Coordinates of C-alpha atoms and ligand atoms in Angstrom, one line a residue:
X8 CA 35.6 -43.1 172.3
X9 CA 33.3 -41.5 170.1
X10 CA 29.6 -40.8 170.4
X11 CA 28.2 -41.9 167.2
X12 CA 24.7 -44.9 167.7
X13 CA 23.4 -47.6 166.1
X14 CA 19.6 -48.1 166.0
X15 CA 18.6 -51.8 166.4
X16 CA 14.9 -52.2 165.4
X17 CA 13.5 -55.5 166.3
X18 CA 9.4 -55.8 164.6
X19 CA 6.8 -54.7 167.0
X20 CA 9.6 -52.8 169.7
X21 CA 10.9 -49.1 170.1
X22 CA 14.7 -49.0 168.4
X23 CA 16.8 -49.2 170.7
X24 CA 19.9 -47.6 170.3
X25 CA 23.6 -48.6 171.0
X26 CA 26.5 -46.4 171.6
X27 CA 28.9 -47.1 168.0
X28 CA 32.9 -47.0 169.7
X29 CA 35.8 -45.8 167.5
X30 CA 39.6 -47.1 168.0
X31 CA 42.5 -45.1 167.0
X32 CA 42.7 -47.4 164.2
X33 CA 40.9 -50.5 162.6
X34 CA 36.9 -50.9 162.5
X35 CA 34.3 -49.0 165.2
X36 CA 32.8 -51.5 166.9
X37 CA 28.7 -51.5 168.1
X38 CA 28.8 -51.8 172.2
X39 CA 25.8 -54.4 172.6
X40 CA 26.4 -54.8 176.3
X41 CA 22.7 -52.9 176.9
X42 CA 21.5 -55.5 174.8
X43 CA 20.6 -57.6 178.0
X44 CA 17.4 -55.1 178.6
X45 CA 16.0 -56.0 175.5
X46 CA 15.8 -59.7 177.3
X47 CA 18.4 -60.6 173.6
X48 CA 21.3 -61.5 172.7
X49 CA 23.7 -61.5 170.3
X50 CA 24.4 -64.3 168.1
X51 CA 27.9 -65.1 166.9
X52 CA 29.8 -68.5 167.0
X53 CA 33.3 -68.5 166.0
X54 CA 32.9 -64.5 167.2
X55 CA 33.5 -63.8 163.6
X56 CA 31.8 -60.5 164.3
X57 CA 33.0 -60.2 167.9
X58 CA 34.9 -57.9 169.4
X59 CA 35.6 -59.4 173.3
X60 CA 37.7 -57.0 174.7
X61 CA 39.8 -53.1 174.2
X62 CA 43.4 -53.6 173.7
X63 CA 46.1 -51.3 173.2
X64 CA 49.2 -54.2 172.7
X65 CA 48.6 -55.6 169.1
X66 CA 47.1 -54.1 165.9
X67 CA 46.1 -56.1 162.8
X68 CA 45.0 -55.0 159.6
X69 CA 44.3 -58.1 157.3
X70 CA 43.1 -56.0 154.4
X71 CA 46.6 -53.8 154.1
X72 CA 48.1 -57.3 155.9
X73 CA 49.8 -54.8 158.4
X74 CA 50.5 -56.3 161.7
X75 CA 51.9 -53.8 164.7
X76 CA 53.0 -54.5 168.2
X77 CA 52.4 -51.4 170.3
X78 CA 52.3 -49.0 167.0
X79 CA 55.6 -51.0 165.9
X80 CA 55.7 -52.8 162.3
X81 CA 56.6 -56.7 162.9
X82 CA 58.6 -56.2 160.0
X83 CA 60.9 -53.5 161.8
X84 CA 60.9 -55.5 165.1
X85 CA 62.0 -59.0 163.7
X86 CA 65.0 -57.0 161.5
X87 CA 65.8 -54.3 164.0
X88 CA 65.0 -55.6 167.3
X89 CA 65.4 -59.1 169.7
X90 CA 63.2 -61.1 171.1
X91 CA 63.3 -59.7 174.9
X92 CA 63.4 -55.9 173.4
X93 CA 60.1 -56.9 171.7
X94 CA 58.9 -59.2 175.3
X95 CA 59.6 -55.6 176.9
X96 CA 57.8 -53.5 174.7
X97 CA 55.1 -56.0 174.7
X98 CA 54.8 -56.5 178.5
X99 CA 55.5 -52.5 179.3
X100 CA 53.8 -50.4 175.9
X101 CA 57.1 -48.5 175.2
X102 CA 60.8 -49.7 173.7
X103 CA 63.2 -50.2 176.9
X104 CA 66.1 -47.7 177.4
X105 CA 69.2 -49.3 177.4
X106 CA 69.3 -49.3 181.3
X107 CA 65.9 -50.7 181.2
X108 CA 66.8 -53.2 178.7
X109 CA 70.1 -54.2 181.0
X110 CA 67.6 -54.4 184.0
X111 CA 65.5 -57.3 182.0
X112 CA 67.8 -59.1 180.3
X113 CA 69.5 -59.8 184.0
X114 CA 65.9 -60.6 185.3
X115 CA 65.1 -62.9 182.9
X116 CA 69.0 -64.4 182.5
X117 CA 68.2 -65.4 186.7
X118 CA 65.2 -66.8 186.3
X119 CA 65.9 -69.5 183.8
X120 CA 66.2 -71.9 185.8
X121 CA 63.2 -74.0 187.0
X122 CA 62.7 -75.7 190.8
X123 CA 64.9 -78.9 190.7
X124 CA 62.0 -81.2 191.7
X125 CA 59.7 -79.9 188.0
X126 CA 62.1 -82.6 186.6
X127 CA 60.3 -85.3 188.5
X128 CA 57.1 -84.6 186.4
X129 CA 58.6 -85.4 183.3
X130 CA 58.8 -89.1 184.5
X131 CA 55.0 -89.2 184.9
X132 CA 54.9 -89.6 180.7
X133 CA 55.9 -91.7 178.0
X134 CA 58.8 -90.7 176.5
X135 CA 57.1 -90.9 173.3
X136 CA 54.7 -88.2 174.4
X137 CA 54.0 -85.2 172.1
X138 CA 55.7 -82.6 173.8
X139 CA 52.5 -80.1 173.7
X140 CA 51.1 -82.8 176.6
X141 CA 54.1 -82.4 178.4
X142 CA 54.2 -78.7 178.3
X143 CA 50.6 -78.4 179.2
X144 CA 51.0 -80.9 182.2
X145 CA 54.3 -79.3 183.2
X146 CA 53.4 -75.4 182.5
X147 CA 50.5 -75.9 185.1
X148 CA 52.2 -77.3 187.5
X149 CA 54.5 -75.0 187.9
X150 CA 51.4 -73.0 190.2
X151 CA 52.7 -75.7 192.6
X152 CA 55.8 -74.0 193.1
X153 CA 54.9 -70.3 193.2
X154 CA 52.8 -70.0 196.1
X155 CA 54.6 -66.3 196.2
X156 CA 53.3 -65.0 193.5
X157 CA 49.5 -66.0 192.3
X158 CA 47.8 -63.0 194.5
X159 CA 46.6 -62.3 190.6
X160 CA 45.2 -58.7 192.2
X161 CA 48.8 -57.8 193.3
X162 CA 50.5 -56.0 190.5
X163 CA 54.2 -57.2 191.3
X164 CA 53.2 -60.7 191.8
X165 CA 51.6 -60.0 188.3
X166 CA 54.8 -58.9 186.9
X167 CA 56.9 -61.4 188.6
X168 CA 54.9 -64.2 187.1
X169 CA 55.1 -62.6 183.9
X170 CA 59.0 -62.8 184.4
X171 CA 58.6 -66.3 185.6
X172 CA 56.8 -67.2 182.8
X173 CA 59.2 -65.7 179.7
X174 CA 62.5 -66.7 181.3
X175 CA 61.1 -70.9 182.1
X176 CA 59.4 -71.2 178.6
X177 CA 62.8 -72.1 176.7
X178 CA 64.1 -74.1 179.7
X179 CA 60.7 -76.0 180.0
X180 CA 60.4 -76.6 176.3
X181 CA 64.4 -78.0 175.5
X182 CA 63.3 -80.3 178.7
X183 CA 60.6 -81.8 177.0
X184 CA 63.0 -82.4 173.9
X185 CA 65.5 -84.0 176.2
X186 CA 63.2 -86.2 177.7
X187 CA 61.9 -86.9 174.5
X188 CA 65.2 -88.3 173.5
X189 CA 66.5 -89.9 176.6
X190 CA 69.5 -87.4 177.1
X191 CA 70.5 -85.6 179.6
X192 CA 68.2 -82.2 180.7
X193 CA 71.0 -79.4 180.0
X194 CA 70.9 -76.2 182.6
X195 CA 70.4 -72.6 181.0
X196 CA 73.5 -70.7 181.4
X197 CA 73.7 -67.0 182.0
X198 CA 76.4 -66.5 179.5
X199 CA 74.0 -67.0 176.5
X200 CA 71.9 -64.7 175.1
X201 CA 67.7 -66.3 175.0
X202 CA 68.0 -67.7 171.8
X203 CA 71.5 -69.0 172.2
X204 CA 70.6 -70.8 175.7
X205 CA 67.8 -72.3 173.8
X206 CA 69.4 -73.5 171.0
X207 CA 72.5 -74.8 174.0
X208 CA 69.8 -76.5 176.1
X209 CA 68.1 -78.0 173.2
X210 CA 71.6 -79.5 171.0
X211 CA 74.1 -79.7 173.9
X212 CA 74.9 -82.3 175.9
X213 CA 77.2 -83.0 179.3
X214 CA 79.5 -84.6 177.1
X215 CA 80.4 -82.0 174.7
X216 CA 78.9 -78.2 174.7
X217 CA 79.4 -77.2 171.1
X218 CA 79.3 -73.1 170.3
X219 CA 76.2 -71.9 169.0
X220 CA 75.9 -70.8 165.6
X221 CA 75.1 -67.2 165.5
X222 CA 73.1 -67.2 162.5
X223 CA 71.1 -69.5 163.5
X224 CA 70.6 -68.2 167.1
X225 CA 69.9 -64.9 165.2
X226 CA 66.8 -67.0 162.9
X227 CA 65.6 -68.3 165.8
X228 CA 65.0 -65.1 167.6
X229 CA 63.3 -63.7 164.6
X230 CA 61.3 -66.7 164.9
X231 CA 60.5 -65.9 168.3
X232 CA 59.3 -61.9 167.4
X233 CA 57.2 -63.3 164.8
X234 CA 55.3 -65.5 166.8
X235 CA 55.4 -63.8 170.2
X236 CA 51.8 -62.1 169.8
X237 CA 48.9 -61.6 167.5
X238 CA 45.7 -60.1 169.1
X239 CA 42.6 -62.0 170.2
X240 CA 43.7 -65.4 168.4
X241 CA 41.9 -68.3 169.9
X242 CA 44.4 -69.4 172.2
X243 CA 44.7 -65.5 173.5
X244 CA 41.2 -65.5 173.9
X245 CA 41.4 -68.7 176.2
X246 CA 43.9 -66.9 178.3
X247 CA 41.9 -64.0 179.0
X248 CA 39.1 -66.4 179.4
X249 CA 40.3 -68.2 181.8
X250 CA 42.3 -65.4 183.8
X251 CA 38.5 -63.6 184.1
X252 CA 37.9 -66.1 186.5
X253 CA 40.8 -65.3 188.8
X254 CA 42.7 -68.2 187.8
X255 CA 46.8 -68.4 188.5
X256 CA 48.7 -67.3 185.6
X257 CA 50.2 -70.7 185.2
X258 CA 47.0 -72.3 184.7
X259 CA 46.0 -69.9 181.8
X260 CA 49.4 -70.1 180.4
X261 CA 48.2 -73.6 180.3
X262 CA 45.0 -73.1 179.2
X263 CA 46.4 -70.9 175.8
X264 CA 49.3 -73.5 175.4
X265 CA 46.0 -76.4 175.2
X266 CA 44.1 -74.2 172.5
X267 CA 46.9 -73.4 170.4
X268 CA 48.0 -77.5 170.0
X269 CA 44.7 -77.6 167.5
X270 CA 46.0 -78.0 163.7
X271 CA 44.2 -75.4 162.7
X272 CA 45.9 -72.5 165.1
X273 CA 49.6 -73.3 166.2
X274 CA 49.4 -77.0 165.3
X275 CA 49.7 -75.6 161.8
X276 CA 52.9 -75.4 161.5
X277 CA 53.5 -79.3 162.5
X278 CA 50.7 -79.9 160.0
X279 CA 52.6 -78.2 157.0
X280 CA 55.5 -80.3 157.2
X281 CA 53.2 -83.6 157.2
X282 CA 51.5 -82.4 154.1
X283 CA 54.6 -81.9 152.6
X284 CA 55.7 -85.2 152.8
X285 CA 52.3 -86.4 152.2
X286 CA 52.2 -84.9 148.9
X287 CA 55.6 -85.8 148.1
X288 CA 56.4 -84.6 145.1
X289 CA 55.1 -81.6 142.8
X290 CA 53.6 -83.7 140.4
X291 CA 51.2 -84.5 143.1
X292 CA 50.1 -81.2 144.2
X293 CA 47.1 -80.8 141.8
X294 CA 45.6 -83.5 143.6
X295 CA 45.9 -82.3 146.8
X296 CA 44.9 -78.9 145.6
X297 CA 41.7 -80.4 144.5
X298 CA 41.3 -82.3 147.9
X299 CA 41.7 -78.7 149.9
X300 CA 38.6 -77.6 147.2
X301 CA 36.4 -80.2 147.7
X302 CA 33.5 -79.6 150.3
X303 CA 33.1 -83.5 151.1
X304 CA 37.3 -83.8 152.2
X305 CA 38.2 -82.3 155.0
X306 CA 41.9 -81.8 154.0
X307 CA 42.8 -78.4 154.2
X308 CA 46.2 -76.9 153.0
X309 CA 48.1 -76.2 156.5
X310 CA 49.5 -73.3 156.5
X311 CA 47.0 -71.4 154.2
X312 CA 44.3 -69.1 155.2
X313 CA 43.6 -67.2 158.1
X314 CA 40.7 -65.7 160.2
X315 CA 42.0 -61.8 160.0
X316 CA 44.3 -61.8 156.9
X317 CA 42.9 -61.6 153.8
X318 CA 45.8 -60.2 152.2
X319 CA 49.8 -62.1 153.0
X320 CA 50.3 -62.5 156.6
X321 CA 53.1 -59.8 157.3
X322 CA 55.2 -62.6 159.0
X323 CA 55.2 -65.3 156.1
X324 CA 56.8 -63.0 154.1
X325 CA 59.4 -62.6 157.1
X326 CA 59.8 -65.7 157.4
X327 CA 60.2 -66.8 153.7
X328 CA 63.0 -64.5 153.6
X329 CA 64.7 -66.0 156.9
X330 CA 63.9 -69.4 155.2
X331 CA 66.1 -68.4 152.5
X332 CA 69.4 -66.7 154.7
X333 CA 69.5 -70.1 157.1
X334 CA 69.3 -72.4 154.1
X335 CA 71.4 -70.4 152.7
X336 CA 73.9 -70.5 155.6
X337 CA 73.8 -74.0 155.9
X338 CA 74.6 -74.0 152.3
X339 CA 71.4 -76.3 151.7
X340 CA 70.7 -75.1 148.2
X341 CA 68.2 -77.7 146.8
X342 CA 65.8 -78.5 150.0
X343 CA 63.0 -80.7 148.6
X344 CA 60.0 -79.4 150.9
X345 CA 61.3 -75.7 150.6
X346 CA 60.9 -76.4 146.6
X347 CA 57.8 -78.3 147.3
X348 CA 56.3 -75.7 148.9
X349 CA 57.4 -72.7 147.5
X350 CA 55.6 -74.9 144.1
X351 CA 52.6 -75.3 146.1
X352 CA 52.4 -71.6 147.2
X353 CA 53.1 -70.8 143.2
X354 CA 49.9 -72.9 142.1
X355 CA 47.6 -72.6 145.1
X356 CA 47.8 -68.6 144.4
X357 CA 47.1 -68.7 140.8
X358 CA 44.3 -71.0 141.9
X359 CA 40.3 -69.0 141.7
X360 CA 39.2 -71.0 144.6
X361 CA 42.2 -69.0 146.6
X362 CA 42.5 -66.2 145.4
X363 CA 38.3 -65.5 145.9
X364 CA 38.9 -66.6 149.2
X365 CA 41.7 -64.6 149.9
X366 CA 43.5 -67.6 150.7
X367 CA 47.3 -66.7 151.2
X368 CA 50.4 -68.4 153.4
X369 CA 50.0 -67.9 156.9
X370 CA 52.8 -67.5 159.6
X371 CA 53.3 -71.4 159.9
X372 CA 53.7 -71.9 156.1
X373 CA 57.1 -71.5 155.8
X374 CA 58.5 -71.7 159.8
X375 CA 58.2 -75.8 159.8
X376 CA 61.1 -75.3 157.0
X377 CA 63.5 -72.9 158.8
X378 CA 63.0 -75.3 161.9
X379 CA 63.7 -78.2 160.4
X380 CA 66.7 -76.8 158.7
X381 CA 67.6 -75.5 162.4
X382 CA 68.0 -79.3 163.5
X383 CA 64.3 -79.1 165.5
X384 CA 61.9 -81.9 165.4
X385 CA 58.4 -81.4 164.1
X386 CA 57.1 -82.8 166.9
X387 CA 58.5 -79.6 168.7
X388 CA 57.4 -76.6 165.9
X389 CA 54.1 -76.1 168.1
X390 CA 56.2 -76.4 171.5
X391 CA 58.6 -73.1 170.0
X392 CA 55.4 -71.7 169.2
X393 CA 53.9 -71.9 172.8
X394 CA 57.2 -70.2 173.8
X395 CA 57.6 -67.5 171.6
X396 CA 53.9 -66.5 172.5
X397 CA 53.9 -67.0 175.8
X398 CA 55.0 -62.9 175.9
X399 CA 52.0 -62.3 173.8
X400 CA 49.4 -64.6 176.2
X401 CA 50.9 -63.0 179.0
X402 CA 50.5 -59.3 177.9
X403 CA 46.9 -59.6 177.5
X404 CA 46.7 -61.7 180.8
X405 CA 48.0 -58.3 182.7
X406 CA 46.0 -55.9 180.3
X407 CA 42.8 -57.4 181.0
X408 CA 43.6 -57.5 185.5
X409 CA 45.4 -54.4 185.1
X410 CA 41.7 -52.3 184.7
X411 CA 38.5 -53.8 185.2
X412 CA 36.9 -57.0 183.8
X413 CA 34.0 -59.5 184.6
X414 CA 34.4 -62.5 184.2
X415 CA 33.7 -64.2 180.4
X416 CA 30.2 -65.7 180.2
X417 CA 29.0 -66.0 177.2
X418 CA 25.0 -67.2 176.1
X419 CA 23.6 -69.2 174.1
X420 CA 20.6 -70.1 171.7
X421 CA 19.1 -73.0 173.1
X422 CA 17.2 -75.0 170.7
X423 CA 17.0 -78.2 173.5
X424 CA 13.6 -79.6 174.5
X425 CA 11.6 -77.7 176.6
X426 CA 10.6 -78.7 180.1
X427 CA 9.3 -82.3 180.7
X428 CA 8.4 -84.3 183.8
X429 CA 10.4 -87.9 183.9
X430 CA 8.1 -90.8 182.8
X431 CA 6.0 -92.1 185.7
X432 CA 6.3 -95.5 187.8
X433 CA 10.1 -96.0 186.1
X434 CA 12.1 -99.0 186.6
Ligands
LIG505 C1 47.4 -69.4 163.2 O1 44.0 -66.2 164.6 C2 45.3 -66.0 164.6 O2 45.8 -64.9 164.6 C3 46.1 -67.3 164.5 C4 47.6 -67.1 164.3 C5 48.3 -66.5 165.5 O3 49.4 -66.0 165.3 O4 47.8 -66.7 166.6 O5 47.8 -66.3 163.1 C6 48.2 -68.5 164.0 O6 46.6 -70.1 163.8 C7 47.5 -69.3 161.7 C8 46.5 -70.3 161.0 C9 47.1 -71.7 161.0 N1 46.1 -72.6 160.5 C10 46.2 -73.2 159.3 O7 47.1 -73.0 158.5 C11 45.2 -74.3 159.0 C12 44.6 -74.2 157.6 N2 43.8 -72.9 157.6 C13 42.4 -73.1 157.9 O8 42.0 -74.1 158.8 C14 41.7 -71.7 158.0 O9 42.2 -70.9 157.0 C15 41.7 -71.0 159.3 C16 41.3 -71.9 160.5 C17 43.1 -70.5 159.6 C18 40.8 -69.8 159.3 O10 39.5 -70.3 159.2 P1 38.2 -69.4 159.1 O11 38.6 -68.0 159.3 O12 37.1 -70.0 160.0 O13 37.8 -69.4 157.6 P2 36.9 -70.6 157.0 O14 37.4 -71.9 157.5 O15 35.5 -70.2 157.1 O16 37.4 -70.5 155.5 C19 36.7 -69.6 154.6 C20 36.6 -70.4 153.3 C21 35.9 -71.8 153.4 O17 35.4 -72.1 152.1 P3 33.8 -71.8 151.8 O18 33.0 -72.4 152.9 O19 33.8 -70.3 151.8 O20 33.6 -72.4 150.5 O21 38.0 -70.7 152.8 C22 38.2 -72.1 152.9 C23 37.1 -72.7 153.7 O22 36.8 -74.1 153.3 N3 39.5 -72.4 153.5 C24 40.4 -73.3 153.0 C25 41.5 -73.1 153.8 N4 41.3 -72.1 154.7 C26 40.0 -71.7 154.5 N5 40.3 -74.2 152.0 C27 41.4 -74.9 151.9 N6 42.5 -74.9 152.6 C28 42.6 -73.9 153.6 N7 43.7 -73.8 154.3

């Protein structure tokens, strides 16, 4: 860290000076933590200025639009790597050896399974649910059956929930789908590789077990990479949040899966699909373009925009491109929402209020399309988000009790009233 200051001056009081901290890359941050003695705070809601924490797993740049997981380019990862290589690198810091890589893949391959009794929770809801209820209900409760491993201070019962956690996500989430659709709940199998026993537990049945298509196992690994982290988003801010107060990593698994249901985090990619059909046809997009412009709608277009990127988000253009191969591979030439919003895209970009905004397609712009095409529900496109990042939430979750922390407690500015006695002789 390096030792450059910042002089705050406040009217009437000596400067006081903070310590300015340099990264190996990306901004310097200005340490306010000695703020306190100045009996002030900072002010920042949204933290739009705010950096909470030191990390070392994921680098954005949304100028350049450069996004790197442990010094890696996502572009590299999601065509050179797998989704379990990348869960390793994320979890460890460094690309597995092969021996290494063996060593996980088993781990995870015998830990897919979840306790037989989990499937009782599923009859606690409707079976018309949205499955990001189910999953938060279900995800939590699974702290009920791993007393053995939420000493959060023990570093292998740290690393054994983190295992836990990757290998149950896809079993978890096809359950939901099942249950959703009144089938049967299909086992993992070991035989499978972790997009393949997805896909197998999501489309298979006890009647008939149908190979799965490797190009489509292969698209929905890349999907998986491109989702499976992305810095101090808001639902991997909850996580740490709520793992600063000691809590089991189940519960702040939880926790992020909660935060990133909202439409405008991972409920975006949902939200894209409904705008496509609510706009319905091209001729209708000037309208809506005009609705996502005006101050007194609150439609926004899903899919666009993003807090850090103000340049294309690395992983829509990824995923535009695997868009094309799986249609492609189905041989659906002509799909009307891919056209739709590949239009959309087209005028919204050519469009001032955008482009001064910076306003580009984010990583759920195009993934509703390819998982559509893939034979998933949309009800579901938040759920495969949850368990792609579930690596990401849980990487932080260990960086963060790995060293040390306090627990996240933010201020305020309190503009209530000030103190006042309850009217006398009340009824
Ligand atoms: C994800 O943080 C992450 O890293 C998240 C994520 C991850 O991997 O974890 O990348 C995943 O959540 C991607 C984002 C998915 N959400 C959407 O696609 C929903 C639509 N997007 C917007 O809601 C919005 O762009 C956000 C929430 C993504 C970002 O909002 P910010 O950073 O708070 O920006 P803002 O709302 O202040 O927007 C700045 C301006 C505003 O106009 P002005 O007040 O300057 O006139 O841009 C406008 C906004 O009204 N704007 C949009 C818009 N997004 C921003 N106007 C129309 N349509 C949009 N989509």
């Amino acid at each position: 860290m390096a030792d450059k200051k910042a002089q705050l001056i406040i009217e009437g009081n000596a400067p006081v000076e903070l310590p300015v901290l340099t990264g190996t890359v990306g901004p310097d941050v200005i340490d306010v933590r000695s703020l306190t003695a100045t009996g002030r705070f900072t002010f920042d809601p949204g933290f739009m200025s705010t950096a909470s924490c030191e990390s070392k797993i994921t680098y954005i740049d949304g100028d350049q639009g450069i996004l790197l997981h442990r010094g890696y380019p996502i572009e590299q990862l999601a065509e050179q790597s797998d989704y379990l290589e990348t869960c390793y690198l994320l979890l460890n810091g460094e690309l597995p050896s092969k021996e290494e890589k063996a060593q996980f893949v088993s781990t995870i391959k015998n830990h897919t399974m979840v306790h037989e009794q989990l499937k009782t929770f599923f009859n606690g809801f409707r079976r018309d649910a949205h499955p990001m209820a189910i999953m938060c209900g279900v995800v939590g409760a699974l702290s009920a059956f791993y007393h053995d491993s939420l000493d959060i201070n023990n570093p292998q019962h740290r690393e054994v929930s983190a295992m836990r956690l990757v290998a149950k996500m896809p079993t978890i989430a096809a359950m939901t789908y099942k249950y959703s659709m009144g089938q049967p709940m299909m086992y993992p199998r070991n035989d499978l590789n972790y997009a393949e026993n997805f896909l197998h537990m999501m489309f298979n049945t006890p009647c008939e077990i149908k190979p799965i298509s490797p190009v489509l196992a292969k698209a929905m690994d890349k999907i998986f990479i491109l989702h499976a982290d992305h810095e101090q988003n808001a639902s991997t801010s909850t996580v740490r949040l709520a793992g600063s107060s000691g809590a089991n990593p189940f519960a702040c698994i939880a926790a992020g899966i909660a935060a990133l249901w909202g439409p405008a985090h991972g409920g975006a990619n949902e939200a894209v699909l409904a705008m496509l059909d609510e706009i319905g046809d091209v001729s209708n997009i000037d309208k809506f373009i005009a609705k996502a412009k005006d101050k007194n709608d609150p439609f926004k277009l899903m899919g666009f925009g993003h807090r850090v990127y103000k340049n294309r988000d690395p992983r829509a253009t990824v995923m535009k491109q695997t868009c094309d191969e799986v249609l492609g591979e189905l041989g659906i030439t002509n799909d009307p929402q891919l056209e739709l919003a590949m239009r959309l895209e087209e005028i919204a970009l050519t469009d001032p209020y955008f482009k001064e905004r910076n306003l580009y397609p984010n990583v759920d712009f195009y993934s509703g399309i390819i998982l559509k095409a893939i034979g998933i529900p949309t009800s579901m496109f938040t759920v495969i988000f949850a368990l792609a990042r579930t690596v990401g939430w849980i990487s932080h979750w260990k960086e963060m009790l790995s060293g040390p922390y306090k627990i996240g407690r933010p201020r305020q500015l309190y503009t209530g009233y000030e103190q006042r006695d309850l009217p006398a002789n009340r009824d």
